[in-house]
């Protein structure tokens, strides 16, 4: 029997080679993330700015980045595109990563932290860009791109919330791919594939980042809007804002009250972070005055937004958390000139609102 | 449980290690439990059917053995034949018979039974059971000593669902012995299994992707595409079935049992008669012994010989599947064999007589031999059209359009374009082509010995080069989608 085992071991190099190729090439991104995002993450870790942002899966990019960044960023920013302009210049002496996601929903809100927490890379400060719609329990407020599985894993495993949607994943399941010859065959094909026609993230020289007419992803995760959008004259901004104000503000329609379930979850999340000695800063991104007036005029239809702000201030008082900004532009101290459109404030204005809260 | 499944990769080592580890008196119990578990992994309820056939056949054989008169023996044998054929007919042919009757007499008040289960391997184990009872009746073998041994004879997992259809003379005596671990035997078995996996996973399953693309929608294709798919099907079915047989023979050998050889380089055959001597040998010899010879064989004159041959092939066609395609496939092969016998029977008889007497037989010129093998392959491949086509209409379409648009082959880029449309390049067609050549090279290298005998005679580096080549080819080009073996349906 030993002789047979000895002979069979002579085939081991074949299988080890197969596993090595599958692991290194990893065509489905099981171990290193998807090709496009993996490459983008590599560029970002090298300090480069990237064009081709529209083709990026921001959520996947953040996951890969969180895995591969050698040390936890000191400051982590979460939220939606309304918080994506917060960059490392806000805290020049500290490391910052902006993990906010376009169209972030309540799932993204927690997973943006958890992708770092899961890797034992807790930040010292977390800046929570808190959009009111996070507390709107309407079905339309869920983004199809958010990682629900990861969210349920987080609230189940970390917050201790019982939920039927979560089934503990087998952490070793992905390693089955290493002994799967089909995955090996896919790796070989992918390795030899002509990738010249594939869309790749494109590094942008630092001197060109403000000149490009496309959105640029910065190495700290923040984004720089395209030149045209940033340099629109006030009368064009007014046109954009008025056009946007003809419709419901994003995900605030039919928001007549804050969901008690989400309130409870949110508080648990806050407690969880505080227990880990993570400083929390609430940032409430303001709306353009025209949009805000529309929300006020909408009464109960958008009423949940005002209730959310009150609730967040209460929670902040309860746990000693700093609150920056407000959904109300006047309270936040911003003017129409501080906006790109009806919901996105300019970085300079956001910097004013955050002040030294994150320093 | 398929041989090419992860479950089998776990099941097989557990069964083998268990077999070698447990005390001798429980070894056959262990194999019987394993075999039933293996079979029940398809549908647990199947086990009741095989158990019923086993019990009936076992006791019929006991009664045949105890019967005092020939008449009684005949009665018990007939009862057993009726029971097994009834099982087979009901589960495999009922709907076919009903549909055929309804096609001729639409007014009949009968209907197909759509709830009938397709029972895996039913043709194999009922034939093995029939063979056993006939052997006991003829006195060729003694009845099984006990029920357990007989149940294992019928259900022995390596050959249960797709053969080889074992003869009681060969397998039953082996079941009275138990086996210990033997390095040489186990490694020989593993080599056979690896070769079978290569044929199945690389050639058969690879070719299947192209063949299925064409044959599942034949009217979209024409000329060279139909030819390519038909040629590839010849290799698909050969590598599927002989691959299964190699794995079965290898798996049995690892445990200690020797199953009969089921294929002997059939595509090197010089004529159709020889082809059928080398293809699915366990079934061909079964039909020879239990149908052709009882019908009178060649003992009752030329015409009766031809009729007997033709009937045997028709039954063989029907055995393969409950559809008119298979009947026609059997009929064409029957016709081939009758014509061959009529034209070359005497010469063949003379040649065999010389071999029997140990006299030298004139050698065939290699170029002529290759031409004959190619000619035989083409004849056989025509019959595969009926075997593979989903319907008779599809088969007729293929036959009509097989050689259309051939003049376009001289147009630059036409061949490549046609092959692209059937997924030849995207499905590793080129690699499959080279693997088929490699398989033929190995079969030539085997010569008259078996693969294992040939390998054991070779130098160590040749052996290891072979092992490594096989494993690398499987890893690089194997298809791991766990496709069913074609012969399971029979």
Short mmCIF file of N, CA and C in Angstrom, two decimals, chain B residues 303-386:
data_model
loop_
_atom_site.label_atom_id
_atom_site.label_comp_id
_atom_site.label_asym_id
_atom_site.label_seq_id
_atom_site.Cartn_x
_atom_site.Cartn_y
_atom_site.Cartn_z
N UNK B 303 -29.48 -19.91 -46.40
CA UNK B 303 -30.57 -18.93 -46.24
C UNK B 303 -30.91 -18.75 -44.77
N UNK B 304 -31.04 -19.88 -44.04
CA UNK B 304 -31.36 -19.79 -42.60
C UNK B 304 -30.27 -19.03 -41.86
N UNK B 305 -29.01 -19.23 -42.28
CA UNK B 305 -27.89 -18.52 -41.64
C UNK B 305 -28.09 -17.02 -41.80
N UNK B 306 -28.43 -16.63 -43.05
CA UNK B 306 -28.62 -15.20 -43.30
C UNK B 306 -29.80 -14.66 -42.50
N UNK B 307 -30.87 -15.42 -42.49
CA UNK B 307 -32.05 -14.98 -41.73
C UNK B 307 -31.71 -14.86 -40.25
N UNK B 308 -31.01 -15.87 -39.73
CA UNK B 308 -30.64 -15.85 -38.31
C UNK B 308 -29.76 -14.64 -37.98
N UNK B 309 -28.81 -14.39 -38.88
CA UNK B 309 -27.92 -13.23 -38.68
C UNK B 309 -28.73 -11.94 -38.64
N UNK B 310 -29.63 -11.83 -39.61
CA UNK B 310 -30.43 -10.62 -39.73
C UNK B 310 -31.31 -10.42 -38.48
N UNK B 311 -31.94 -11.49 -38.06
CA UNK B 311 -32.80 -11.40 -36.86
C UNK B 311 -31.97 -10.98 -35.66
N UNK B 312 -30.80 -11.59 -35.52
CA UNK B 312 -29.94 -11.26 -34.37
C UNK B 312 -29.61 -9.77 -34.35
N UNK B 313 -29.29 -9.22 -35.49
CA UNK B 313 -28.95 -7.79 -35.52
C UNK B 313 -30.17 -6.90 -35.29
N UNK B 314 -31.32 -7.35 -35.79
CA UNK B 314 -32.55 -6.57 -35.54
C UNK B 314 -32.83 -6.52 -34.04
N UNK B 315 -32.68 -7.68 -33.38
CA UNK B 315 -32.92 -7.72 -31.93
C UNK B 315 -31.88 -6.84 -31.22
N UNK B 316 -30.66 -6.91 -31.72
CA UNK B 316 -29.60 -6.09 -31.13
C UNK B 316 -29.97 -4.61 -31.25
N UNK B 317 -30.51 -4.23 -32.40
CA UNK B 317 -30.93 -2.84 -32.59
C UNK B 317 -31.98 -2.46 -31.57
N UNK B 318 -32.94 -3.34 -31.42
CA UNK B 318 -34.04 -3.06 -30.50
C UNK B 318 -33.53 -3.03 -29.05
N UNK B 319 -32.54 -3.87 -28.75
CA UNK B 319 -31.96 -3.86 -27.40
C UNK B 319 -31.40 -2.48 -27.08
N UNK B 320 -30.83 -1.84 -28.10
CA UNK B 320 -30.18 -0.55 -27.85
C UNK B 320 -31.17 0.56 -27.55
N UNK B 321 -32.37 0.47 -28.04
CA UNK B 321 -33.29 1.54 -27.73
C UNK B 321 -34.68 1.29 -28.28
N UNK B 322 -35.66 1.86 -27.57
CA UNK B 322 -37.04 1.66 -27.98
C UNK B 322 -37.42 2.73 -29.00
N UNK B 323 -36.92 2.57 -30.19
CA UNK B 323 -37.24 3.54 -31.24
C UNK B 323 -36.95 2.90 -32.59
N UNK B 324 -37.66 3.37 -33.61
CA UNK B 324 -37.46 2.79 -34.94
C UNK B 324 -36.07 3.07 -35.49
N UNK B 325 -35.46 4.17 -35.02
CA UNK B 325 -34.09 4.47 -35.44
C UNK B 325 -33.17 3.29 -35.17
N UNK B 326 -33.32 2.73 -33.95
CA UNK B 326 -32.44 1.63 -33.55
C UNK B 326 -32.76 0.35 -34.33
N UNK B 327 -34.03 0.19 -34.64
CA UNK B 327 -34.41 -0.99 -35.41
C UNK B 327 -33.76 -0.91 -36.80
N UNK B 328 -33.84 0.27 -37.39
CA UNK B 328 -33.23 0.45 -38.72
C UNK B 328 -31.72 0.32 -38.64
N UNK B 329 -31.15 0.89 -37.58
CA UNK B 329 -29.70 0.76 -37.36
C UNK B 329 -29.33 -0.73 -37.30
N UNK B 330 -30.11 -1.49 -36.55
CA UNK B 330 -29.85 -2.93 -36.44
C UNK B 330 -30.02 -3.62 -37.79
N UNK B 331 -31.06 -3.20 -38.52
CA UNK B 331 -31.34 -3.83 -39.82
C UNK B 331 -30.20 -3.57 -40.81
N UNK B 332 -29.70 -2.34 -40.83
CA UNK B 332 -28.60 -2.03 -41.77
C UNK B 332 -27.37 -2.86 -41.41
N UNK B 333 -27.08 -2.95 -40.12
CA UNK B 333 -25.92 -3.76 -39.71
C UNK B 333 -26.15 -5.23 -40.03
N UNK B 334 -27.40 -5.68 -39.86
CA UNK B 334 -27.73 -7.06 -40.24
C UNK B 334 -27.49 -7.28 -41.72
N UNK B 335 -27.95 -6.31 -42.52
CA UNK B 335 -27.78 -6.42 -43.98
C UNK B 335 -26.30 -6.44 -44.33
N UNK B 336 -25.52 -5.57 -43.72
CA UNK B 336 -24.07 -5.54 -43.95
C UNK B 336 -23.47 -6.94 -43.73
N UNK B 337 -23.84 -7.50 -42.56
CA UNK B 337 -23.25 -8.78 -42.18
C UNK B 337 -23.68 -9.91 -43.11
N UNK B 338 -24.95 -9.86 -43.51
CA UNK B 338 -25.46 -10.89 -44.44
C UNK B 338 -24.71 -10.78 -45.77
N UNK B 339 -24.60 -9.55 -46.27
CA UNK B 339 -23.91 -9.35 -47.57
C UNK B 339 -22.45 -9.79 -47.45
N UNK B 340 -21.82 -9.39 -46.37
CA UNK B 340 -20.41 -9.76 -46.20
C UNK B 340 -20.24 -11.27 -46.15
N UNK B 341 -21.15 -11.90 -45.44
CA UNK B 341 -21.07 -13.35 -45.32
C UNK B 341 -21.31 -14.01 -46.69
N UNK B 342 -22.27 -13.46 -47.43
CA UNK B 342 -22.59 -14.03 -48.74
C UNK B 342 -21.40 -13.88 -49.71
N UNK B 343 -20.74 -12.72 -49.62
CA UNK B 343 -19.65 -12.46 -50.56
C UNK B 343 -18.33 -13.10 -50.13
N UNK B 344 -18.05 -13.00 -48.83
CA UNK B 344 -16.71 -13.41 -48.38
C UNK B 344 -16.74 -14.52 -47.33
N UNK B 345 -17.90 -15.11 -47.11
CA UNK B 345 -18.04 -16.12 -46.07
C UNK B 345 -17.07 -17.27 -46.20
N UNK B 346 -16.95 -17.78 -47.44
CA UNK B 346 -16.10 -18.95 -47.65
C UNK B 346 -14.64 -18.63 -47.38
N UNK B 347 -14.22 -17.47 -47.88
CA UNK B 347 -12.82 -17.07 -47.70
C UNK B 347 -12.51 -16.90 -46.21
N UNK B 348 -13.46 -16.33 -45.53
CA UNK B 348 -13.30 -16.10 -44.09
C UNK B 348 -13.21 -17.43 -43.34
N UNK B 349 -14.08 -18.36 -43.77
CA UNK B 349 -14.12 -19.70 -43.13
C UNK B 349 -12.78 -20.41 -43.34
N UNK B 350 -12.28 -20.29 -44.56
CA UNK B 350 -11.01 -20.92 -44.93
C UNK B 350 -9.87 -20.34 -44.09
N UNK B 351 -9.92 -19.01 -43.92
CA UNK B 351 -8.87 -18.33 -43.17
C UNK B 351 -8.90 -18.79 -41.70
N UNK B 352 -10.11 -18.87 -41.19
CA UNK B 352 -10.24 -19.28 -39.78
C UNK B 352 -9.80 -20.72 -39.58
N UNK B 353 -10.09 -21.56 -40.57
CA UNK B 353 -9.69 -22.96 -40.53
C UNK B 353 -8.16 -23.08 -40.46
N UNK B 354 -7.49 -22.23 -41.27
CA UNK B 354 -6.03 -22.25 -41.29
C UNK B 354 -5.46 -21.83 -39.93
N UNK B 355 -6.11 -20.79 -39.37
CA UNK B 355 -5.64 -20.32 -38.04
C UNK B 355 -5.82 -21.44 -37.02
N UNK B 356 -6.96 -22.13 -37.13
CA UNK B 356 -7.27 -23.22 -36.21
C UNK B 356 -6.23 -24.33 -36.30
N UNK B 357 -5.82 -24.61 -37.55
CA UNK B 357 -4.85 -25.69 -37.78
C UNK B 357 -3.42 -25.23 -37.57
N UNK B 358 -3.26 -23.96 -37.24
CA UNK B 358 -1.91 -23.44 -37.00
C UNK B 358 -1.11 -23.21 -38.27
N UNK B 359 -1.81 -23.17 -39.39
CA UNK B 359 -1.12 -22.92 -40.66
C UNK B 359 -0.96 -21.42 -40.87
N UNK B 360 0.06 -20.98 -41.59
CA UNK B 360 0.25 -19.53 -41.81
C UNK B 360 -0.88 -18.92 -42.65
N UNK B 361 -1.25 -17.71 -42.27
CA UNK B 361 -2.31 -17.01 -43.00
C UNK B 361 -1.64 -15.90 -43.80
N UNK B 362 -1.95 -15.78 -45.09
CA UNK B 362 -1.31 -14.74 -45.89
C UNK B 362 -1.56 -13.35 -45.28
N UNK B 363 -0.47 -12.58 -45.17
CA UNK B 363 -0.60 -11.25 -44.54
C UNK B 363 -1.17 -10.25 -45.53
N UNK B 364 -1.97 -9.35 -45.00
CA UNK B 364 -2.56 -8.31 -45.87
C UNK B 364 -1.55 -7.18 -46.02
N UNK B 365 -1.43 -6.68 -47.23
CA UNK B 365 -0.60 -5.50 -47.48
C UNK B 365 -1.07 -4.35 -46.59
N UNK B 366 -0.13 -3.64 -45.88
CA UNK B 366 -0.57 -2.59 -44.95
C UNK B 366 -1.44 -1.53 -45.62
N UNK B 367 -1.11 -1.15 -46.86
CA UNK B 367 -1.92 -0.12 -47.54
C UNK B 367 -3.34 -0.63 -47.76
N UNK B 368 -3.45 -1.91 -48.14
CA UNK B 368 -4.78 -2.51 -48.34
C UNK B 368 -5.52 -2.57 -47.01
N UNK B 369 -4.77 -2.93 -45.96
CA UNK B 369 -5.39 -3.05 -44.63
C UNK B 369 -5.97 -1.70 -44.20
N UNK B 370 -5.19 -0.62 -44.43
CA UNK B 370 -5.67 0.72 -44.05
C UNK B 370 -6.91 1.06 -44.87
N UNK B 371 -6.86 0.77 -46.19
CA UNK B 371 -8.01 1.07 -47.06
C UNK B 371 -9.24 0.30 -46.60
N UNK B 372 -9.04 -0.97 -46.22
CA UNK B 372 -10.19 -1.78 -45.75
C UNK B 372 -10.76 -1.21 -44.44
N UNK B 373 -9.83 -0.80 -43.54
CA UNK B 373 -10.28 -0.25 -42.25
C UNK B 373 -11.07 1.04 -42.48
N UNK B 374 -10.56 1.87 -43.39
CA UNK B 374 -11.26 3.14 -43.68
C UNK B 374 -12.64 2.84 -44.29
N UNK B 375 -12.66 1.89 -45.24
CA UNK B 375 -13.93 1.51 -45.87
C UNK B 375 -14.92 1.00 -44.84
N UNK B 376 -14.45 0.15 -43.94
CA UNK B 376 -15.32 -0.38 -42.89
C UNK B 376 -15.83 0.74 -42.00
N UNK B 377 -14.92 1.67 -41.66
CA UNK B 377 -15.30 2.80 -40.80
C UNK B 377 -16.43 3.61 -41.46
N UNK B 378 -16.27 3.83 -42.77
CA UNK B 378 -17.29 4.63 -43.48
C UNK B 378 -18.64 3.92 -43.44
N UNK B 379 -18.62 2.61 -43.71
CA UNK B 379 -19.88 1.85 -43.68
C UNK B 379 -20.54 1.92 -42.31
N UNK B 380 -19.72 1.72 -41.29
CA UNK B 380 -20.26 1.73 -39.92
C UNK B 380 -20.76 3.13 -39.56
N UNK B 381 -19.99 4.13 -40.00
CA UNK B 381 -20.36 5.50 -39.63
C UNK B 381 -21.72 5.89 -40.22
N UNK B 382 -22.05 5.36 -41.40
CA UNK B 382 -23.37 5.61 -41.97
C UNK B 382 -24.47 5.13 -41.01
N UNK B 383 -24.21 3.98 -40.42
CA UNK B 383 -25.25 3.43 -39.52
C UNK B 383 -25.39 4.28 -38.27
N UNK B 384 -24.27 4.94 -37.85
CA UNK B 384 -24.35 5.77 -36.64
C UNK B 384 -25.31 6.94 -36.82
N UNK B 385 -25.56 7.34 -38.06
CA UNK B 385 -26.50 8.45 -38.30
C UNK B 385 -27.86 8.09 -37.68
N UNK B 386 -28.30 6.86 -37.91
CA UNK B 386 -29.60 6.42 -37.38
C UNK B 386 -29.55 6.27 -35.86
#
